[in-house]
Amino acid sequence: MTDSTEPTTGRSDKGVHRKAGRAKGEHTRTSKGGSKGVHRRRFLGGMAGAAGLAAVAAAGTTFSLLTDAKGNKAGAATSTATLTVPDLLEGTTSDSVTTFTLEARTGTHEVISGVTSSTMGYNQDFLGPTLKWTNGNEVVLNITNDIGEDTTVHFHGAHVPPKMDGGPQVAFADGETWSPTFTVKDQATTLWYHPHALGTTAKQAVHGLAGMIIVEDSTDASAALPGDYGVDDIPLIFQSLAVDTDGDIKYEAAGYRLSTTAFPLLLNGTNVDDTTLTFTATRTRTRFRALNASPSDIITIQRGDGGTLTQISTDQGYLTEATEVTTIRLVAGARAEFVMDLSADATLQAVVTTGWIRGGSGTYDVLAVTASGTDTPADLPSTLNTIDRYDTGDFTARTITLGQNGATMLINGSAGTTMAAMAMISTTVGAKEIWTIQNATQLEHSFHLHDVPYQLISVNGEKPTGVQLGWYDTYEVVGGGSIEIAMEFTDFSDDTYMYMLHCHLLQHEDEGMMASLMVTES
């Protein structure tokens, strides 16, 4: 392992696991709504980070355009379908500990309509159920691996001990069960779970190993916001995938370049290329939790009528106040929450922008929402959260360089394809740091930090404004650009197990753009 800061020895010991005995699954609950709506698709030319790239170009920095993989194309929906709301997995609670049982398994699913694809999922053939955690509660997750190869399960965005984080060091084999246990320290937010083993993250995630986590808390803001899962609290899991005409899901460069490869967009597991998804809002105010679970492409959410969305949360919790926005841009791995007060029908659109060598592009009418609520919701709270902005004057400064050598991706000059080879950042509990994430490539990157949230200090030399003043764990770094982020390391330390920092374009992660983070006692 390449030490980027100070001498620290990291070992790649695997976490404790056991051979699997079949555990009984928990009860699940599904809520759905539906109505007919209008759907159309308009393909646009793709460009990585248009707004950010403009800023970078103005500064005279090299950047790259990511072009539309399919060209301009128009089509009309040929069918309608009710939005599928992922099952809510009900854990079993005993002695104040809630236990969830997950099985990573293989299956089949129609990623392209009428064509069967080999897939993976948690407790089902594709994707996984939604988990609901409560701040302050202890949880146990019994996760069995039945996919035929090593895997891990990372709780993306969760503040948990490194041994429970689901990084590469705790990969467990087919037939084994991993049982992480921890107290939920996160405030109300939207997280997600997905694999994180070395070299196989993209493969396993694109085949369907992904699910949402909802964290609840007892704050006044949470009490004032919609929270009835599947009724007025709706998950939206976006996946821009690569699939050939035989249904084979691609995750490597060669597969993406094939002329037979298409780039469908899925919402909650349903292909929306030619299908209108519909949802009937039975309450006037509806909360949507958006997750970009794509391996590389960028998803921008907007209203079809050009109206505003009321954003209430970024990756890591509530904004200081509800904020009116016209678009919500999510790089791979990012999340956001917004509410809509629906006095009339509305359509949500997703604009897909290529993030890698090829990918999806275009504007999709992804969800036609029928307004049927007759209630009058109270005004949203004037304050949702208190966010004390860091004074970074005495913070420890570091530079993290995202680089490449041909098809090999690097962090601080090292390719993190093995635990021994990757660069390592060493810090201590209580440390306050400011990092400059410098993109020395012409490629799009999505920078994700495990363990703690961060604040944006600058984006391509500009001070953050609006929703950029919230908390993040995943943020866009355009070709030739940079971001400055600040964070404080709290609670957890370990001399053996490490967190990760990496590009969340999953192919870049697997190609080496990952480093380790060792947090020890001060």
mmCIF file of C-alpha atoms in Angstrom, residues 199-434:
data_model
loop_
_atom_site.group_PDB
_atom_site.id
_atom_site.type_symbol
_atom_site.label_atom_id
_atom_site.label_comp_id
_atom_site.label_asym_id
_atom_site.label_seq_id
_atom_site.Cartn_x
_atom_site.Cartn_y
_atom_site.Cartn_z
ATOM 1 C CA GLY A 199 -12.636 -5.193 -9.240
ATOM 2 C CA THR A 200 -16.250 -6.417 -9.248
ATOM 3 C CA THR A 201 -18.275 -3.441 -8.001
ATOM 4 C CA ALA A 202 -19.456 -2.351 -11.465
ATOM 5 C CA LYS A 203 -20.336 -5.887 -12.546
ATOM 6 C CA GLN A 204 -22.396 -6.677 -9.470
ATOM 7 C CA ALA A 205 -24.093 -3.293 -9.143
ATOM 8 C CA VAL A 206 -25.206 -3.052 -12.783
ATOM 9 C CA HIS A 207 -26.688 -6.534 -12.559
ATOM 10 C CA GLY A 208 -28.988 -5.277 -9.805
ATOM 11 C CA LEU A 209 -27.292 -5.372 -6.413
ATOM 12 C CA ALA A 210 -28.551 -2.037 -5.071
ATOM 13 C CA GLY A 211 -31.203 -0.820 -2.658
ATOM 14 C CA MET A 212 -32.236 2.296 -0.751
ATOM 15 C CA ILE A 213 -31.847 3.046 2.961
ATOM 16 C CA ILE A 214 -34.089 5.580 4.697
ATOM 17 C CA VAL A 215 -32.837 6.989 7.994
ATOM 18 C CA GLU A 216 -35.453 8.536 10.262
ATOM 19 C CA ASP A 217 -35.005 10.780 13.287
ATOM 20 C CA SER A 218 -37.193 12.607 15.795
ATOM 21 C CA THR A 219 -36.501 16.207 14.737
ATOM 22 C CA ASP A 220 -39.289 18.732 14.195
ATOM 23 C CA ALA A 221 -38.356 18.903 10.507
ATOM 24 C CA SER A 222 -38.846 15.163 10.067
ATOM 25 C CA ALA A 223 -42.210 15.316 11.824
ATOM 26 C CA ALA A 224 -43.352 18.072 9.461
ATOM 27 C CA LEU A 225 -42.362 16.284 6.243
ATOM 28 C CA PRO A 226 -44.199 13.479 4.427
ATOM 29 C CA GLY A 227 -43.083 10.084 5.722
ATOM 30 C CA ASP A 228 -45.665 7.432 4.830
ATOM 31 C CA TYR A 229 -43.609 5.070 2.704
ATOM 32 C CA GLY A 230 -45.156 4.308 -0.658
ATOM 33 C CA VAL A 231 -47.973 6.811 -0.108
ATOM 34 C CA ASP A 232 -46.402 10.266 0.201
ATOM 35 C CA ASP A 233 -42.741 9.216 0.623
ATOM 36 C CA ILE A 234 -41.600 7.711 -2.670
ATOM 37 C CA PRO A 235 -38.191 6.245 -3.633
ATOM 38 C CA LEU A 236 -36.938 6.890 -7.177
ATOM 39 C CA ILE A 237 -33.977 4.674 -8.111
ATOM 40 C CA PHE A 238 -32.527 5.661 -11.485
ATOM 41 C CA GLN A 239 -30.235 3.338 -13.454
ATOM 42 C CA SER A 240 -28.767 4.180 -16.854
ATOM 43 C CA LEU A 241 -27.388 0.830 -17.947
ATOM 44 C CA ALA A 242 -25.696 -0.768 -20.971
ATOM 45 C CA VAL A 243 -27.365 -3.847 -22.466
ATOM 46 C CA ASP A 244 -26.892 -5.662 -25.776
ATOM 47 C CA THR A 245 -29.683 -7.018 -27.949
ATOM 48 C CA ASP A 246 -29.435 -10.430 -26.262
ATOM 49 C CA GLY A 247 -30.038 -8.878 -22.850
ATOM 50 C CA ASP A 248 -26.450 -9.180 -21.632
ATOM 51 C CA ILE A 249 -25.758 -6.320 -19.195
ATOM 52 C CA LYS A 250 -22.391 -4.695 -19.890
ATOM 53 C CA TYR A 251 -20.016 -3.171 -17.372
ATOM 54 C CA GLU A 252 -16.623 -3.018 -19.131
ATOM 55 C CA ALA A 253 -15.283 -0.771 -21.889
ATOM 56 C CA ALA A 254 -15.418 -3.412 -24.621
ATOM 57 C CA GLY A 255 -19.103 -4.057 -23.987
ATOM 58 C CA TYR A 256 -19.928 -0.353 -23.924
ATOM 59 C CA ARG A 257 -18.306 0.122 -27.347
ATOM 60 C CA LEU A 258 -20.262 -2.635 -29.130
ATOM 61 C CA SER A 259 -22.599 -1.415 -31.853
ATOM 62 C CA THR A 260 -25.253 -3.777 -30.472
ATOM 63 C CA THR A 261 -25.210 -2.125 -27.046
ATOM 64 C CA ALA A 262 -28.149 0.076 -26.050
ATOM 65 C CA PHE A 263 -28.336 2.362 -23.016
ATOM 66 C CA PRO A 264 -31.786 2.050 -21.426
ATOM 67 C CA LEU A 265 -32.947 4.093 -18.469
ATOM 68 C CA LEU A 266 -34.663 2.245 -15.630
ATOM 69 C CA LEU A 267 -36.728 3.701 -12.802
ATOM 70 C CA ASN A 268 -37.273 1.388 -9.838
ATOM 71 C CA GLY A 269 -36.320 -1.495 -12.116
ATOM 72 C CA THR A 270 -38.672 -0.671 -15.004
ATOM 73 C CA ASN A 271 -37.362 0.366 -18.424
ATOM 74 C CA VAL A 272 -38.839 3.754 -19.318
ATOM 75 C CA ASP A 273 -37.602 3.843 -22.919
ATOM 76 C CA ASP A 274 -41.089 3.157 -24.255
ATOM 77 C CA THR A 275 -43.194 2.844 -21.100
ATOM 78 C CA THR A 276 -44.904 5.623 -19.180
ATOM 79 C CA LEU A 277 -44.693 5.148 -15.416
ATOM 80 C CA THR A 278 -47.583 6.608 -13.465
ATOM 81 C CA PHE A 279 -48.247 7.438 -9.826
ATOM 82 C CA THR A 280 -51.390 8.711 -8.141
ATOM 83 C CA ALA A 281 -50.606 11.159 -5.342
ATOM 84 C CA THR A 282 -53.363 10.676 -2.783
ATOM 85 C CA ARG A 283 -51.937 13.457 -0.620
ATOM 86 C CA THR A 284 -51.264 16.942 -1.834
ATOM 87 C CA ARG A 285 -47.644 17.126 -0.650
ATOM 88 C CA THR A 286 -45.446 14.229 -1.796
ATOM 89 C CA ARG A 287 -41.818 13.594 -0.941
ATOM 90 C CA PHE A 288 -39.512 11.973 -3.488
ATOM 91 C CA ARG A 289 -36.135 10.410 -2.656
ATOM 92 C CA ALA A 290 -33.964 10.295 -5.778
ATOM 93 C CA LEU A 291 -30.933 8.013 -6.104
ATOM 94 C CA ASN A 292 -28.645 7.798 -9.116
ATOM 95 C CA ALA A 293 -27.644 4.135 -8.988
ATOM 96 C CA SER A 294 -26.161 4.274 -12.490
ATOM 97 C CA PRO A 295 -22.594 3.026 -12.880
ATOM 98 C CA SER A 296 -21.451 6.207 -14.621
ATOM 99 C CA ASP A 297 -24.121 8.369 -16.248
ATOM 100 C CA ILE A 298 -25.428 11.631 -14.800
ATOM 101 C CA ILE A 299 -29.139 12.087 -14.073
ATOM 102 C CA THR A 300 -30.760 15.516 -13.920
ATOM 103 C CA ILE A 301 -34.326 15.678 -12.588
ATOM 104 C CA GLN A 302 -36.732 18.399 -13.640
ATOM 105 C CA ARG A 303 -40.421 19.093 -14.194
ATOM 106 C CA GLY A 304 -41.788 18.677 -17.683
ATOM 107 C CA ASP A 305 -43.594 22.016 -17.459
ATOM 108 C CA GLY A 306 -40.434 23.894 -16.472
ATOM 109 C CA GLY A 307 -41.692 24.526 -12.934
ATOM 110 C CA THR A 308 -39.735 24.272 -9.729
ATOM 111 C CA LEU A 309 -39.021 21.452 -7.320
ATOM 112 C CA THR A 310 -38.664 22.080 -3.604
ATOM 113 C CA GLN A 311 -35.385 20.445 -2.607
ATOM 114 C CA ILE A 312 -35.104 19.558 1.077
ATOM 115 C CA SER A 313 -32.020 17.364 1.269
ATOM 116 C CA THR A 314 -28.679 16.544 -0.308
ATOM 117 C CA ASP A 315 -26.674 13.317 0.135
ATOM 118 C CA GLN A 316 -26.214 13.724 3.855
ATOM 119 C CA GLY A 317 -29.383 15.231 5.237
ATOM 120 C CA TYR A 318 -31.628 18.249 5.297
ATOM 121 C CA LEU A 319 -30.698 21.612 3.881
ATOM 122 C CA THR A 320 -31.010 24.578 6.217
ATOM 123 C CA GLU A 321 -34.285 25.434 4.477
ATOM 124 C CA ALA A 322 -36.471 24.152 1.683
ATOM 125 C CA THR A 323 -35.060 25.532 -1.558
ATOM 126 C CA GLU A 324 -36.809 26.070 -4.892
ATOM 127 C CA VAL A 325 -34.775 24.666 -7.799
ATOM 128 C CA THR A 326 -35.499 24.010 -11.455
ATOM 129 C CA THR A 327 -33.154 21.021 -11.753
ATOM 130 C CA ILE A 328 -31.473 18.499 -9.466
ATOM 131 C CA ARG A 329 -28.246 17.103 -10.919
ATOM 132 C CA LEU A 330 -27.080 13.753 -9.559
ATOM 133 C CA VAL A 331 -23.748 12.208 -10.491
ATOM 134 C CA ALA A 332 -23.328 8.462 -10.053
ATOM 135 C CA GLY A 333 -23.964 7.523 -6.423
ATOM 136 C CA ALA A 334 -25.560 10.827 -5.375
ATOM 137 C CA ARG A 335 -28.976 11.362 -3.749
ATOM 138 C CA ALA A 336 -31.387 14.205 -3.132
ATOM 139 C CA GLU A 337 -34.853 14.640 -1.656
ATOM 140 C CA PHE A 338 -37.538 17.027 -2.855
ATOM 141 C CA VAL A 339 -41.217 17.640 -2.253
ATOM 142 C CA MET A 340 -43.988 18.664 -4.629
ATOM 143 C CA ASP A 341 -47.244 20.306 -3.593
ATOM 144 C CA LEU A 342 -49.551 18.847 -6.210
ATOM 145 C CA SER A 343 -52.586 20.957 -6.946
ATOM 146 C CA ALA A 344 -52.497 19.701 -10.548
ATOM 147 C CA ASP A 345 -51.006 16.781 -12.450
ATOM 148 C CA ALA A 346 -47.273 16.966 -13.094
ATOM 149 C CA THR A 347 -44.615 15.072 -15.005
ATOM 150 C CA LEU A 348 -41.102 14.424 -13.784
ATOM 151 C CA GLN A 349 -38.374 14.234 -16.382
ATOM 152 C CA ALA A 350 -34.878 12.763 -16.236
ATOM 153 C CA VAL A 351 -32.143 14.173 -18.454
ATOM 154 C CA VAL A 352 -29.417 11.564 -18.940
ATOM 155 C CA THR A 353 -25.875 12.669 -19.744
ATOM 156 C CA THR A 354 -23.095 10.291 -20.713
ATOM 157 C CA GLY A 355 -20.584 9.937 -17.926
ATOM 158 C CA TRP A 356 -18.117 7.404 -19.343
ATOM 159 C CA ILE A 357 -16.782 6.362 -22.765
ATOM 160 C CA ARG A 358 -20.334 5.888 -24.056
ATOM 161 C CA GLY A 359 -23.656 5.881 -22.296
ATOM 162 C CA GLY A 360 -27.194 7.099 -22.180
ATOM 163 C CA SER A 361 -28.404 10.506 -23.214
ATOM 164 C CA GLY A 362 -31.708 12.232 -23.714
ATOM 165 C CA THR A 363 -34.714 13.591 -21.895
ATOM 166 C CA TYR A 364 -37.260 11.111 -20.574
ATOM 167 C CA ASP A 365 -40.732 11.764 -19.199
ATOM 168 C CA VAL A 366 -40.147 9.254 -16.414
ATOM 169 C CA LEU A 367 -43.137 9.721 -14.126
ATOM 170 C CA ALA A 368 -46.615 11.100 -14.746
ATOM 171 C CA VAL A 369 -48.042 12.090 -11.365
ATOM 172 C CA THR A 370 -51.810 12.403 -10.986
ATOM 173 C CA ALA A 371 -52.819 14.850 -8.254
ATOM 174 C CA SER A 372 -55.779 13.475 -6.303
ATOM 175 C CA GLY A 373 -55.114 14.772 -2.788
ATOM 176 C CA THR A 374 -57.784 16.921 -1.153
ATOM 177 C CA ASP A 375 -55.871 17.873 1.988
ATOM 178 C CA THR A 376 -54.214 21.241 2.622
ATOM 179 C CA PRO A 377 -50.713 20.703 4.001
ATOM 180 C CA ALA A 378 -49.245 23.126 6.517
ATOM 181 C CA ASP A 379 -46.455 25.421 5.435
ATOM 182 C CA LEU A 380 -43.057 23.785 5.357
ATOM 183 C CA PRO A 381 -40.874 24.657 8.352
ATOM 184 C CA SER A 382 -38.858 27.833 7.849
ATOM 185 C CA THR A 383 -35.798 25.944 9.106
ATOM 186 C CA LEU A 384 -35.047 22.301 8.400
ATOM 187 C CA ASN A 385 -31.526 22.016 9.759
ATOM 188 C CA THR A 386 -28.685 23.983 11.293
ATOM 189 C CA ILE A 387 -25.487 23.706 9.271
ATOM 190 C CA ASP A 388 -22.497 25.452 10.800
ATOM 191 C CA ARG A 389 -20.134 26.265 7.987
ATOM 192 C CA TYR A 390 -16.536 25.322 8.659
ATOM 193 C CA ASP A 391 -13.881 27.954 9.237
ATOM 194 C CA THR A 392 -11.049 26.087 7.550
ATOM 195 C CA GLY A 393 -8.252 28.442 8.568
ATOM 196 C CA ASP A 394 -6.633 25.880 10.868
ATOM 197 C CA PHE A 395 -7.679 22.730 8.999
ATOM 198 C CA THR A 396 -5.034 20.296 7.751
ATOM 199 C CA ALA A 397 -4.730 20.674 3.978
ATOM 200 C CA ARG A 398 -4.248 17.832 1.499
ATOM 201 C CA THR A 399 -4.374 17.457 -2.247
ATOM 202 C CA ILE A 400 -5.984 14.346 -3.715
ATOM 203 C CA THR A 401 -5.126 13.960 -7.402
ATOM 204 C CA LEU A 402 -7.330 11.933 -9.723
ATOM 205 C CA GLY A 403 -5.169 10.698 -12.587
ATOM 206 C CA GLN A 404 -4.808 8.032 -15.218
ATOM 207 C CA ASN A 405 -2.246 6.006 -17.103
ATOM 208 C CA GLY A 406 -3.975 4.799 -20.239
ATOM 209 C CA ALA A 407 -6.947 2.722 -19.118
ATOM 210 C CA THR A 408 -5.639 2.540 -15.549
ATOM 211 C CA MET A 409 -7.152 5.040 -13.136
ATOM 212 C CA LEU A 410 -5.064 6.529 -10.322
ATOM 213 C CA ILE A 411 -5.372 8.372 -7.035
ATOM 214 C CA ASN A 412 -2.223 10.196 -5.972
ATOM 215 C CA GLY A 413 -0.320 8.239 -8.602
ATOM 216 C CA SER A 414 -1.378 4.773 -7.407
ATOM 217 C CA ALA A 415 -3.841 2.334 -8.937
ATOM 218 C CA GLY A 416 -6.042 0.909 -6.195
ATOM 219 C CA THR A 417 -6.654 -2.471 -7.770
ATOM 220 C CA THR A 418 -5.319 -4.272 -4.684
ATOM 221 C CA MET A 419 -5.233 -3.249 -1.045
ATOM 222 C CA ALA A 420 -1.434 -3.348 -1.097
ATOM 223 C CA ALA A 421 -1.111 -1.133 -4.169
ATOM 224 C CA MET A 422 -3.553 1.657 -3.386
ATOM 225 C CA ALA A 423 -2.570 4.988 -1.896
ATOM 226 C CA MET A 424 -3.469 5.466 1.762
ATOM 227 C CA ILE A 425 -4.536 8.605 3.571
ATOM 228 C CA SER A 426 -3.779 8.530 7.311
ATOM 229 C CA THR A 427 -5.647 10.683 9.806
ATOM 230 C CA THR A 428 -6.939 10.600 13.370
ATOM 231 C CA VAL A 429 -10.209 10.920 15.243
ATOM 232 C CA GLY A 430 -10.861 14.594 15.850
ATOM 233 C CA ALA A 431 -8.858 15.760 12.841
ATOM 234 C CA LYS A 432 -10.333 18.574 10.757
ATOM 235 C CA GLU A 433 -9.151 18.631 7.173
ATOM 236 C CA ILE A 434 -9.627 20.472 3.888
#
